[in-house]
Amino acid sequence: ETLSHCSSFSDTASVADEGLFVCVQLVVSYIVGQLIDAKTRQGALDGLKTAMATRILYEFISERRMTVTDSIERCLKKGKGEEQRAAASLACLLCIQLGPGIESEEVFKTLKPIFKNILADGSASIQARQAVATSLGLCTLVAEDDILDVHASMECFENLFTRSYARMDGTCPLISPQMSQLHTNALLSWALLLTICTANQLKDILHKHLPKLPRLLESDDVNMRIAAGETIALLFELARDLDSEFEFEDWEQLCDKLNALATDCNKHRAKTDKRKQRSVFRDVLKAVEEGDFQSEAIRFGTERMTIDSWVRKRMYDAFREFVGSGMNYHLQANEFIRDVFELGPPMLVDSATMKAMKIPRFERHLHNSAAFKARTKARSKFRDKRVDVGEF
């Protein structure tokens, strides 16, 4: 009965608030030592996660901040794999709700040592380590106030993803799929923190890591190859922002490798993996060769935001991973996320205005039909069939 309150939040505010209260009561019970089973605890954590991902709960969370933080700390220390994973994700959502400031800094100060211990502990649950690798990156972005501590967190990630580097003879280390996912998460969090590094830090990172990162492109894991490609594109963008005349010594060799991945026809790889990889690496190749980025427009409510750089893409993807389908709502109402993407204060639009602004259904159907026909004609020229010939 309790789980049903936690897992299904109604649109009605009173029912939703009751469900939230039950979730908080459950985590309080766990803190004071009352006997509740692991499944019920995880249901409470997941219920809080769902609520924080889909609603703005600053006042509710602020009043119970220490309670929720203590419960996350205990679940991370005493819980098992899935419970630790849920707690790590909840910690990140808690920081997103609180935004930068003393409140989130206190939360992160409590949880950061535990995150780092789990990340470095080879005997810890791999699911927990994967979740912590992602959560530590975003929590550092939101709540870390010292750039030296940011650099220390980046070194934790470096200690992980560098283990996936191909050897100098071109062979790849033998890594399990789950361990490869951990290294991929660490690389993506490292790339996220690149976006807030100082100019001097970036220069050191470019000198130390850019020559070595292409070795990750040899990985057998398609997700690692894609993460490495996007990180390389991000580094080139940041380097050119520092110096418009930036040159990379092994530029031609890197472009050849990226071009090979953008036109990959190896039979031993799954078609879906190849299609996904080719699409990403065409954009990465353009970024490295021409400094170009394929812009994407995001619509939410009455507003529109353009993802026009690799920096913005990495930040948008990081936030979306935690709030999921609630991303558009947070873009509309979360002051911190709006500040990150330079959207200004939240716009207050009442339901009557929203209804008046809606396009009639028939007009929307006609517009979608015309757009579909135009898109089909345009795509027919650039289908993957042109590079798939080698497969047959």
mmCIF file with all atom_site columns, C-alpha atoms in Angstrom, residues 299 354-365 367:
data_model
loop_
_atom_site.group_PDB
_atom_site.id
_atom_site.type_symbol
_atom_site.label_atom_id
_atom_site.label_alt_id
_atom_site.label_comp_id
_atom_site.label_asym_id
_atom_site.label_entity_id
_atom_site.label_seq_id
_atom_site.pdbx_PDB_ins_code
_atom_site.Cartn_x
_atom_site.Cartn_y
_atom_site.Cartn_z
_atom_site.occupancy
_atom_site.B_iso_or_equiv
_atom_site.pdbx_formal_charge
_atom_site.auth_seq_id
_atom_site.auth_comp_id
_atom_site.auth_asym_id
_atom_site.auth_atom_id
_atom_site.pdbx_PDB_model_num
ATOM 1  C CA . ARG A 1 299 ? 10.801 23.702 -27.816 1.00 0.00 ? 299 ARG A CA 1
ATOM 2  C CA . MET A 1 354 ? -1.635 28.815 -23.475 1.00 0.00 ? 354 MET A CA 1
ATOM 3  C CA . LYS A 1 355 ? -4.954 27.625 -24.904 1.00 0.00 ? 355 LYS A CA 1
ATOM 4  C CA . ALA A 1 356 ? -5.266 30.709 -27.102 1.00 0.00 ? 356 ALA A CA 1
ATOM 5  C CA . MET A 1 357 ? -1.739 30.180 -28.452 1.00 0.00 ? 357 MET A CA 1
ATOM 6  C CA . LYS A 1 358 ? -2.359 26.560 -29.443 1.00 0.00 ? 358 LYS A CA 1
ATOM 7  C CA . ILE A 1 359 ? -2.585 25.834 -33.172 1.00 0.00 ? 359 ILE A CA 1
ATOM 8  C CA . PRO A 1 360 ? -5.902 24.205 -34.189 1.00 0.00 ? 360 PRO A CA 1
ATOM 9  C CA . ARG A 1 361 ? -5.613 20.436 -34.639 1.00 0.00 ? 361 ARG A CA 1
ATOM 10 C CA . PHE A 1 362 ? -6.439 20.458 -38.386 1.00 0.00 ? 362 PHE A CA 1
ATOM 11 C CA . GLU A 1 363 ? -3.852 23.165 -39.117 1.00 0.00 ? 363 GLU A CA 1
ATOM 12 C CA . ARG A 1 364 ? -1.275 21.261 -37.091 1.00 0.00 ? 364 ARG A CA 1
ATOM 13 C CA . HIS A 1 365 ? -2.051 18.111 -39.123 1.00 0.00 ? 365 HIS A CA 1
ATOM 14 C CA . HIS A 1 367 ? 1.709  21.474 -41.217 1.00 0.00 ? 367 HIS A CA 1
#
